[in-house]
Coordinates of C-alpha atoms in Angstrom, one line a residue:
X1 CA -154.2 81.0 11.8
X2 CA -154.1 81.6 15.5
X3 CA -152.9 85.3 15.9
X4 CA -155.5 86.8 18.2
X5 CA -156.9 88.8 15.3
X6 CA -160.5 88.0 16.2
X7 CA -160.5 90.8 18.9
X8 CA -159.4 93.3 16.2
X9 CA -161.5 92.1 13.3
X10 CA -164.5 94.2 12.2
X11 CA -167.9 92.5 11.9
X12 CA -170.9 93.6 9.9
X13 CA -174.4 92.1 10.0
X14 CA -175.1 89.9 13.0
X15 CA -172.1 91.2 14.9
X16 CA -172.2 88.7 17.8
X17 CA -172.9 85.6 15.7
X18 CA -170.2 86.5 13.2
X19 CA -167.7 87.3 15.9
X20 CA -168.5 84.0 17.6
X21 CA -167.9 82.0 14.5
X22 CA -164.7 83.8 13.6
X23 CA -163.3 83.8 17.1
X24 CA -163.8 80.1 17.7
X25 CA -162.5 79.1 14.2
X26 CA -159.5 81.4 14.6
X27 CA -158.6 79.9 17.9
X28 CA -159.4 76.2 18.0
X29 CA -156.3 73.9 17.4
X30 CA -157.9 71.6 14.8
X31 CA -159.2 74.6 12.7
X32 CA -156.4 77.1 13.1
X33 CA -152.6 76.9 12.9
X34 CA -150.2 78.3 15.4
X35 CA -148.7 81.5 13.8
X36 CA -145.1 80.7 14.7
X37 CA -145.4 77.2 13.2
X38 CA -147.0 78.6 10.1
X39 CA -144.1 81.0 9.7
X40 CA -141.6 78.2 10.0
X41 CA -143.4 76.2 7.4
X42 CA -143.5 79.2 5.1
X43 CA -139.8 79.9 5.4
X44 CA -139.1 76.2 4.9
X45 CA -141.2 76.2 1.7
X46 CA -139.5 79.4 0.4
X47 CA -136.0 78.0 1.1
X48 CA -137.0 74.7 -0.7
X49 CA -138.0 76.8 -3.7
X50 CA -141.7 75.8 -3.5
X51 CA -144.2 78.0 -5.3
X52 CA -147.1 76.9 -3.1
X53 CA -147.4 75.8 0.5
X54 CA -150.7 74.5 1.9
X55 CA -150.6 75.1 5.6
X56 CA -152.6 73.2 8.1
X57 CA -154.6 70.0 8.1
X58 CA -158.0 71.5 7.1
X59 CA -156.4 73.3 4.1
X60 CA -154.6 70.2 3.0
X61 CA -157.8 68.1 3.2
X62 CA -159.7 70.8 1.3
X63 CA -157.0 71.0 -1.3
X64 CA -156.9 67.3 -1.9
X65 CA -160.7 67.1 -2.0
X66 CA -160.9 69.9 -4.5
X67 CA -158.4 68.0 -6.7
X68 CA -160.2 64.7 -6.5
X69 CA -163.8 65.7 -6.2
X70 CA -164.3 69.3 -7.3
X71 CA -168.1 69.2 -7.7
X72 CA -168.6 67.6 -4.3
X73 CA -166.2 70.0 -2.7
X74 CA -168.1 73.0 -4.1
X75 CA -171.4 71.5 -2.8
X76 CA -169.9 70.9 0.6
X77 CA -168.5 74.4 0.8
X78 CA -171.9 75.8 -0.2
X79 CA -173.6 73.8 2.6
X80 CA -171.0 75.0 5.1
X81 CA -171.6 78.6 4.0
X82 CA -175.3 78.1 4.7
X83 CA -174.5 77.5 8.4
X84 CA -172.7 80.8 8.7
X85 CA -174.6 83.8 10.1
X86 CA -176.5 86.0 7.6
X87 CA -176.9 89.8 7.6
X88 CA -178.1 91.5 10.7
X89 CA -180.5 94.4 11.4
X90 CA -178.1 97.1 10.2
X91 CA -175.0 97.5 8.1
X92 CA -172.8 99.0 10.9
X93 CA -169.5 97.5 11.7
X94 CA -168.2 96.6 15.2
X95 CA -164.8 95.5 16.3
X96 CA -164.5 92.1 18.0
X97 CA -163.1 93.5 21.3
X98 CA -166.2 95.6 21.7
X99 CA -168.4 92.5 21.5
X100 CA -166.4 90.4 24.1
X101 CA -168.9 91.1 26.9
X102 CA -171.8 89.9 24.8
X103 CA -170.4 86.4 24.5
X104 CA -170.9 83.6 27.0
X105 CA -168.5 81.5 28.9
X106 CA -168.2 78.8 26.2
X107 CA -166.9 81.5 23.7
X108 CA -164.3 82.6 26.3
X109 CA -163.2 79.0 26.7
X110 CA -163.1 78.4 22.9
X111 CA -161.0 81.5 22.2
X112 CA -158.5 81.1 25.0
X113 CA -155.7 79.9 22.7
X114 CA -156.4 82.8 20.3
X115 CA -156.2 85.4 23.0
X116 CA -153.0 83.9 24.3
X117 CA -151.6 84.1 20.8
X118 CA -152.7 87.7 20.5
X119 CA -150.8 88.5 23.7
X120 CA -147.7 86.7 22.5
X121 CA -147.8 88.4 19.1
X122 CA -148.5 91.9 20.5
X123 CA -152.1 92.2 19.2
X124 CA -153.7 95.1 20.9
X125 CA -156.7 94.0 23.0

């Protein structure tokens, strides 16, 4: 969900790599959902008496894939997990905003919508 939380999240391990993945994933339109839109969908589901609401296209695709092909879905999630950064040189934790100056211009571009959402939703930067 696009809330701007990537600047306030804590990262352990390979701090910059983890912050890069999380910041981009939490900001890109096809991977994250606008927080206000998610709130509207949630209220709509509650008012309709639904016990579950799967929000966003990636979550809906994953939910359907898990229903139809659970083994393949598990295998694909394991492969995706292998692409994520592994532990770093120490176990210290760093907050995302303290890592901002260690990212390049592509990261700044990819996280633009997330940062705007954070400003709109009063996330401290």
